[in-house]
Coordinates of C-alpha atoms in Angstrom, one line a residue:
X1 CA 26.9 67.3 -21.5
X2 CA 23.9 68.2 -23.5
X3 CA 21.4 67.7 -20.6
X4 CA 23.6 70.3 -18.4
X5 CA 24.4 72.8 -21.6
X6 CA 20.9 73.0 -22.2
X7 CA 20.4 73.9 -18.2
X8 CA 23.0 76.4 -18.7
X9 CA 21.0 78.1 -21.7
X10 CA 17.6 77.7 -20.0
X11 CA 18.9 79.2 -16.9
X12 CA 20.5 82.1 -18.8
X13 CA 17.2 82.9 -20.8
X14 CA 15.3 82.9 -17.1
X15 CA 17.7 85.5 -15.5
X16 CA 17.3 87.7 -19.1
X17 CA 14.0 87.9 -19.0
X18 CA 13.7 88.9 -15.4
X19 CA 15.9 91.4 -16.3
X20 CA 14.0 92.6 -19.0
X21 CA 10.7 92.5 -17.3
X22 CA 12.0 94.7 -14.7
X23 CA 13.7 97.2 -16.9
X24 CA 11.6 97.0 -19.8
X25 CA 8.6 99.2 -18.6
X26 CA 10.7 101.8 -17.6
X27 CA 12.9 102.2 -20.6
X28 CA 11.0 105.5 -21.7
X29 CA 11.5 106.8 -19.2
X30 CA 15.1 106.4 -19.0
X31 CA 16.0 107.1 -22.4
X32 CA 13.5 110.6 -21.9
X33 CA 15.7 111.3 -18.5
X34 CA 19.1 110.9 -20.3
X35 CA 18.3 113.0 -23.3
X36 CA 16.7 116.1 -21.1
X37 CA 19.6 115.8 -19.3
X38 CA 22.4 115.7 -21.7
X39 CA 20.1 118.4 -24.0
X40 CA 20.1 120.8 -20.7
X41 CA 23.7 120.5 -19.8
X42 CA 24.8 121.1 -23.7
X43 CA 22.7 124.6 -23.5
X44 CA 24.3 125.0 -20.2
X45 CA 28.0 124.4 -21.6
X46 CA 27.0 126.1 -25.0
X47 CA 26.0 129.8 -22.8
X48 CA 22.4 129.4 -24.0
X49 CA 21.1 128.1 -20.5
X50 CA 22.1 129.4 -17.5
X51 CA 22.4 126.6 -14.3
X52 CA 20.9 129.2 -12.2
X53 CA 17.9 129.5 -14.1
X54 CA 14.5 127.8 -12.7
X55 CA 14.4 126.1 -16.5
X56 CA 17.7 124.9 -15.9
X57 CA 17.2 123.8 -12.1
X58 CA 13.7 122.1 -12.6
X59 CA 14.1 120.4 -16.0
X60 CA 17.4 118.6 -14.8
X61 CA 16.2 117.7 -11.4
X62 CA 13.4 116.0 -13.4
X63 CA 16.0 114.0 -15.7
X64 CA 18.9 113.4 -13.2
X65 CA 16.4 113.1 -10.4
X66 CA 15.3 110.0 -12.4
X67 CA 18.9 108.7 -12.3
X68 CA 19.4 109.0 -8.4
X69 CA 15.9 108.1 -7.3
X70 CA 16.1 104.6 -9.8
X71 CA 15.5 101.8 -6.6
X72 CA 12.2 103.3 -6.1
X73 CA 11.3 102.8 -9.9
X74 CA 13.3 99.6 -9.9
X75 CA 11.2 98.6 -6.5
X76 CA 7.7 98.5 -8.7
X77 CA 8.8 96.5 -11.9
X78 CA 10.5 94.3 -9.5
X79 CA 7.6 94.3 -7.4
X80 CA 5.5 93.3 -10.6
X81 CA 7.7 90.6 -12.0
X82 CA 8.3 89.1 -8.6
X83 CA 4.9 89.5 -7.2
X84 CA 5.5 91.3 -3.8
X85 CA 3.5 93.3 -2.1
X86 CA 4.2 96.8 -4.2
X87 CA 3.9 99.4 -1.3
X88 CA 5.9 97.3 0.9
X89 CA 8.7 97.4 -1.3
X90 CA 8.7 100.6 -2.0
X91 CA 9.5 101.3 2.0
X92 CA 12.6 99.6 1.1
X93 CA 14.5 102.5 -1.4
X94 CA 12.6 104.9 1.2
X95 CA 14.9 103.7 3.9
X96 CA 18.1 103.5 1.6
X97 CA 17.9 106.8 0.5
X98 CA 16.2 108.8 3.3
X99 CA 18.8 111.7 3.5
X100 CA 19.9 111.1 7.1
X101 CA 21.0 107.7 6.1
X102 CA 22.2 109.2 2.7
X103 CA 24.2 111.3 4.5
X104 CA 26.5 108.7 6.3
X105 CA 26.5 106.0 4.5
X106 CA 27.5 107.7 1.0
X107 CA 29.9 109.9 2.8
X108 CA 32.3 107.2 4.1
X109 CA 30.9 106.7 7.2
X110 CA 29.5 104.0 9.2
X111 CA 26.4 102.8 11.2
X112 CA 25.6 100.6 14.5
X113 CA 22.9 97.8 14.3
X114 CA 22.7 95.8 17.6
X115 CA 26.3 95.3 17.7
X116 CA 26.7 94.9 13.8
X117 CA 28.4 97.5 11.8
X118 CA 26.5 98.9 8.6
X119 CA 29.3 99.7 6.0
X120 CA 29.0 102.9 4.0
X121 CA 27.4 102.2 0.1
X122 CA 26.5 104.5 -2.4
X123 CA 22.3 103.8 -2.3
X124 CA 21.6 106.6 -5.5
X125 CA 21.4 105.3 -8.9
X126 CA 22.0 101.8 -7.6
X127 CA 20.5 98.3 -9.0
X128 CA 22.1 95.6 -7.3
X129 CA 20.9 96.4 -3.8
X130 CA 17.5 96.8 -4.4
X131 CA 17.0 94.1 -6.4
X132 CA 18.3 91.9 -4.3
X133 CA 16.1 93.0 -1.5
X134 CA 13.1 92.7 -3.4
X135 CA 13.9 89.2 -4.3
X136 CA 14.6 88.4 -0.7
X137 CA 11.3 90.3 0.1
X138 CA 9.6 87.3 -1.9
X139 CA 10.7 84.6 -0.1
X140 CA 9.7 86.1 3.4
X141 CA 6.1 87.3 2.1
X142 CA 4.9 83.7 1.3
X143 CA 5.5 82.3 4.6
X144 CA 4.0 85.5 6.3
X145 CA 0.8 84.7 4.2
X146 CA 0.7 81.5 4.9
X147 CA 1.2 82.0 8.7
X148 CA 0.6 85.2 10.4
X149 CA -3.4 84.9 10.8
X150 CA -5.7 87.4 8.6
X151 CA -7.3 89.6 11.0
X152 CA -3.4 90.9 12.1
X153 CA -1.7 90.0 8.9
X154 CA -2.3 93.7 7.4
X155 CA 0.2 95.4 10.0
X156 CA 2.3 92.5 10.7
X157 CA 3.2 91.4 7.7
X158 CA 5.3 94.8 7.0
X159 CA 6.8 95.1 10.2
X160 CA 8.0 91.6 9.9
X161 CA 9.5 91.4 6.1
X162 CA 11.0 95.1 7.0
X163 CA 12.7 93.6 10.3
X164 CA 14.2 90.7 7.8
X165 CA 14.8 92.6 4.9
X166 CA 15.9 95.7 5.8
X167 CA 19.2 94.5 7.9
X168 CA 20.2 92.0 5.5
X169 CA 20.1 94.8 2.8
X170 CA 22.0 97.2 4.6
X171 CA 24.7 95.0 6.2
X172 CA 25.3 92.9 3.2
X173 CA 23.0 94.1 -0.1
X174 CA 24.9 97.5 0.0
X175 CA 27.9 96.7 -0.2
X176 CA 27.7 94.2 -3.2
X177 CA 27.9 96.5 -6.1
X178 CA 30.7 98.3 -4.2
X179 CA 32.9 95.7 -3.7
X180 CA 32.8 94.2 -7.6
X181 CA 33.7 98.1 -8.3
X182 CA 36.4 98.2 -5.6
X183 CA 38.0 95.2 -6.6
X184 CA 38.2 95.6 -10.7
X185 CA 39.4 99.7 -9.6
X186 CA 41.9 98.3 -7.6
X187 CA 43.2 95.4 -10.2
X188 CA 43.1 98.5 -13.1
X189 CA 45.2 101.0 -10.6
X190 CA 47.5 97.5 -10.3
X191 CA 47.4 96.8 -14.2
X192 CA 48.2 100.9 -15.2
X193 CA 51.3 101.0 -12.9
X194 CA 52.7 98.0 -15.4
X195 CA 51.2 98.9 -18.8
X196 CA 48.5 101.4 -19.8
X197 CA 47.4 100.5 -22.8
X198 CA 46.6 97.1 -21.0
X199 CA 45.2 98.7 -18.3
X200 CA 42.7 100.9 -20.5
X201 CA 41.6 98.2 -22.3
X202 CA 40.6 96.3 -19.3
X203 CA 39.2 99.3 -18.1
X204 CA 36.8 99.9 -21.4
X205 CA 35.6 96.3 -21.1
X206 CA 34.6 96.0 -17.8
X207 CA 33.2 99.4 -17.8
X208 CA 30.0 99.0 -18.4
X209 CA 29.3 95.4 -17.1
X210 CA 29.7 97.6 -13.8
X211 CA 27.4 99.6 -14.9
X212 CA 24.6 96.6 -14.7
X213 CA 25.8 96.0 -11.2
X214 CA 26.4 99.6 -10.0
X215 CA 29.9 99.3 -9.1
X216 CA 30.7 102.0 -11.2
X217 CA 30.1 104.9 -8.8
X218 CA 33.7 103.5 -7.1
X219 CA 35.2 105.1 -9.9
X220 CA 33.6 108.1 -8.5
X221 CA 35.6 109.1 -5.7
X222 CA 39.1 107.9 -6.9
X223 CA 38.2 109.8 -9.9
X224 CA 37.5 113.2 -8.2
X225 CA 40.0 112.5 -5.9
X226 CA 43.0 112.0 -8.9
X227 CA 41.7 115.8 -9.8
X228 CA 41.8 117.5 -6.4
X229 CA 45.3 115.9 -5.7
X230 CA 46.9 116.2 -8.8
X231 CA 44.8 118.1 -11.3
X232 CA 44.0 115.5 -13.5
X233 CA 42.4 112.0 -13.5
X234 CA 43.4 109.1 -16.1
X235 CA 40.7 107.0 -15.2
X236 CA 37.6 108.6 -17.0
X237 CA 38.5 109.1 -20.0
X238 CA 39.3 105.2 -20.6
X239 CA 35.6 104.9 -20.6
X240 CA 34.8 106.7 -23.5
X241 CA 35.0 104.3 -26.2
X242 CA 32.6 101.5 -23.9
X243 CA 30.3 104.7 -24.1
X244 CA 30.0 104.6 -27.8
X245 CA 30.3 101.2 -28.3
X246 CA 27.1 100.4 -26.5
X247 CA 25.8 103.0 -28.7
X248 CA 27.4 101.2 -31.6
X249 CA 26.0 97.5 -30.6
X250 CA 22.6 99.2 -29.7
X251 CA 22.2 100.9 -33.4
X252 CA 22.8 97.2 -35.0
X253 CA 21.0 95.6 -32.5
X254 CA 17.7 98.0 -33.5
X255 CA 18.5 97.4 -37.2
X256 CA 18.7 93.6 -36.4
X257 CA 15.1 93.3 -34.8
X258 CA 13.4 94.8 -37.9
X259 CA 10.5 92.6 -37.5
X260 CA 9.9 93.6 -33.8
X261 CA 8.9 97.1 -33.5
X262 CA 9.1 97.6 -29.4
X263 CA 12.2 96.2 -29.2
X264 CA 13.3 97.8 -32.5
X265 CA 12.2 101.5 -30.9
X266 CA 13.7 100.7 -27.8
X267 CA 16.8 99.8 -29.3
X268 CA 17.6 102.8 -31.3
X269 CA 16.3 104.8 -28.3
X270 CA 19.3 103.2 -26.6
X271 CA 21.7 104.1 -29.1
X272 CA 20.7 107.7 -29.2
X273 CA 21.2 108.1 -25.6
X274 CA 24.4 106.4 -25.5
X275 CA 25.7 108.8 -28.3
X276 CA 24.9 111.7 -25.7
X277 CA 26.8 110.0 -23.0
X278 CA 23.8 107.8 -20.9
X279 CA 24.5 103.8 -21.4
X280 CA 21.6 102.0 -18.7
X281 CA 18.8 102.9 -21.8
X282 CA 21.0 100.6 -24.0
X283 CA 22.3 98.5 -21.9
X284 CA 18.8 97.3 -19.9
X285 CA 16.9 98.1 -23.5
X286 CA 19.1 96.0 -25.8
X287 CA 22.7 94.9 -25.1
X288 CA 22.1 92.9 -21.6
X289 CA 19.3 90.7 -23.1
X290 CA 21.2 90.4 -26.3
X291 CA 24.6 89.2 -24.4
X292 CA 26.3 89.2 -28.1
X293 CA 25.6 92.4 -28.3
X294 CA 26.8 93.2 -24.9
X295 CA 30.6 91.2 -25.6
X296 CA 30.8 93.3 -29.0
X297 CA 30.2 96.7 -27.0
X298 CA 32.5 95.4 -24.5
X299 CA 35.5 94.4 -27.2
X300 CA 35.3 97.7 -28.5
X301 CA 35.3 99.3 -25.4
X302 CA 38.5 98.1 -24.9
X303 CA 39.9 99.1 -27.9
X304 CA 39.0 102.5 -27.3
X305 CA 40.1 102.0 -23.8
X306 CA 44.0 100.6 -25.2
X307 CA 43.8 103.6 -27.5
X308 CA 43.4 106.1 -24.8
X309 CA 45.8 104.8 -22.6
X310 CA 48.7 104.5 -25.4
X311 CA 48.2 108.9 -25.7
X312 CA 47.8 109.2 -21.8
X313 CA 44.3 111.3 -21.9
X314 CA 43.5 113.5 -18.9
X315 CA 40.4 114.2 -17.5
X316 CA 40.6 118.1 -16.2
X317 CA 37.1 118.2 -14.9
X318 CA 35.2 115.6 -13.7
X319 CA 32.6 114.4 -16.4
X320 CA 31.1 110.7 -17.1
X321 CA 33.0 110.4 -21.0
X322 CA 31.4 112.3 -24.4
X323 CA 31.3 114.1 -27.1
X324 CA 29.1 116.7 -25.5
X325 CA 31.7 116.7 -22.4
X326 CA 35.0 116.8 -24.1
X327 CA 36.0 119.7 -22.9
X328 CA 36.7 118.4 -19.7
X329 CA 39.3 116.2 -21.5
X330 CA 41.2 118.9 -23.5
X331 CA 44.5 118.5 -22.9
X332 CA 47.1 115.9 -23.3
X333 CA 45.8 113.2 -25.7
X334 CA 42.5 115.0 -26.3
X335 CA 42.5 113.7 -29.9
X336 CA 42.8 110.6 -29.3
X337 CA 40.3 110.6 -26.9
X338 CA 37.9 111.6 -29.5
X339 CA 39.5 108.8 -32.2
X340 CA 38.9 106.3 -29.2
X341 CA 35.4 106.6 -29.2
X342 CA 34.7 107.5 -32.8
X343 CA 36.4 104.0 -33.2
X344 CA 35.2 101.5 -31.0
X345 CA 31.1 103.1 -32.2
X346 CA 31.4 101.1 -35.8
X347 CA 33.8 98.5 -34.5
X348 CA 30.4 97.4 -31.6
X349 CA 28.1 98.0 -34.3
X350 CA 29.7 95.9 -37.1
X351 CA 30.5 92.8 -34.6
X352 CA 26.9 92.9 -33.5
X353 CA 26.1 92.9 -37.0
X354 CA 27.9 90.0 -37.9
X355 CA 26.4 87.8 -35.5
X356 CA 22.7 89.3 -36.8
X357 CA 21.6 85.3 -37.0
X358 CA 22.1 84.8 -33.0
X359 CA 20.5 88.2 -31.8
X360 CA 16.7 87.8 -31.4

């Protein structure tokens, strides 16, 4: 039992810090994206910025431009830490999110490949897919350098790890992140019909593990959909308390690693832009390679979660859960929304806290 416990923790430290060596290098980035974004759209709100204006218009293409086009970021660190060719890999977001293919395969539709059927995915913003498609891009480059003869090897060797890669990312990579979200939305919708305060506290602890895998953008259309149909959606503002307890368990966590200023920095970083309503700088900065963290964030997500669905919040609007977009939840339990997320913040932080001696 030692022998395979020690496996288990090896193992687990390998997968953390691949994640962090892919999102690590682009955690400025993120956290600078998230901030612009949620600074712009509080002007915006506030009547100080109009959305019309080339300010406006330019400044949040930048920062939510950073959000939709993330494969092609995530396609170089990956690149890097798994030590594919870098240019090739980058022709693999190109293809997922070249707007023709965009355009049927994030609308609902499908697409023919010899026969096969390519099943529609939401491409923009995701992780999973890419990733995956850069680590199966690894194991077909070796044998391409070892075989395919020098003198041809500089056009052949993209044709062939495109002709392999490609298909198995679009006919199976795609999908992955959408069915994990399909299936927990459909076990919540399941849950909420018997008991809501159960269902929103599931709901505010898987939250943001769906974030990590990009299965939150299933949430999306059921979401929007709730509001066209019936005016109101009950499913956003469940999240709001997950929101700030990253932000909570990413404060602590920054507090925690005193010692080490990167990590420290990045952190607090995280925690600022959770506070303003963007998670993936806290999550892929501190909470994910801190899984401690991570649990604490998710327990009091789901406490804010319970707390929302006891008072029945609505979502009038559809906006991803904040203090900056509460107005979109005025309305029936709007106050407790706010309560939700004001406690689960110290609730993540003091948990992380308390388990300082095992978060390095």
């Amino acid at each position: 039992m030692p022998a395979v416990s020690s496996k288990l923790k090896s193992g687990y430290k390998s997968v953390i810090d691949q994640i962090t060596g892919i999102f690590f290098p682009i955690i400025n980035c993120l956290t600078a994206a998230s901030i612009i974004k949620s600074v712009i759209v509080l002007m915006a709100a506030g009547g100080i910025l109009a959305e019309t204006s080339g300010i406006y218009q330019i400044l949040y293409a930048a920062s939510d431009g950073f959000f939709y086009f993330l494969p092609f970021f995530l396609a170089i660190t990956a690149s890097k830490q798994w030590k594919t060719d870098p240019f090739i890999s980058l022709l693999i977001p190109v293809a997922m999110l070249y707007p023709q293919v965009v355009a049927v395969l994030e609308n609902g539709a499908t697409m023919d490949f010899f026969g096969l059927t390519i099943p529609s995915a939401v491409y923009h913003s995701s992780v999973i897919p890419v990733l995956l498609a850069i680590g199966l891009l690894h194991f077909v480059e070796k044998p391409c350098d070892k075989f395919i003869p020098e003198a041809v090897r500089g056009f052949l060797k993209p044709i062939v790890c495109l002709v392999i890669v490609l298909p198995v990312t679009f006919l199976l990579f795609g999908r992955v992140g959408t069915w994990i979200g399909d299936g927990l939305t459909k076990v919540f919708l399941t849950i909420y019909e018997l008991n809501p305060i159960v269902a929103g506290a599931f709901m505010g602890f898987v939250i943001q593990p769906m974030v990590v895998v990009g299965g939150h953008w299933s949430i999306v259309p059921v979401a929007i959909n709730n509001i066209s149909v019936a005016g109101y959606d009950i499913i956003m503002p469940l999240l709001g308390g997950a929101v700030y307890g990253q932000a909570g368990a990413a404060l602590a966590i920054g507090l925690i690693k005193k010692n080490d200023k990167e990590k420290r920095r990045v952190a607090l970083q995280g925690a600022m832009s959770a506070a303003l309503g963007v998670t993936e700088p806290a999550l892929f900065g501190a909470t994910v390679p801190n899984m401690r963290g991570m649990l604490s964030a998710c327990i009091a997500g789901a406490i804010g979660g319970a707390i929302t669905g006891a008072a029945g919040t609505h979502c009038n609007n559809f906006a991803f859960p904040s203090f900056i977009t509460s107005v979109a939840y005025v309305g029936p339990g709007f106050v407790t929304f706010l309560i939700s997320m004001a406690v689960a913040f110290p609730i993540a932080f003091f948990l992380t806290l308390a388990q300082k001696k095992w978060i390095k």
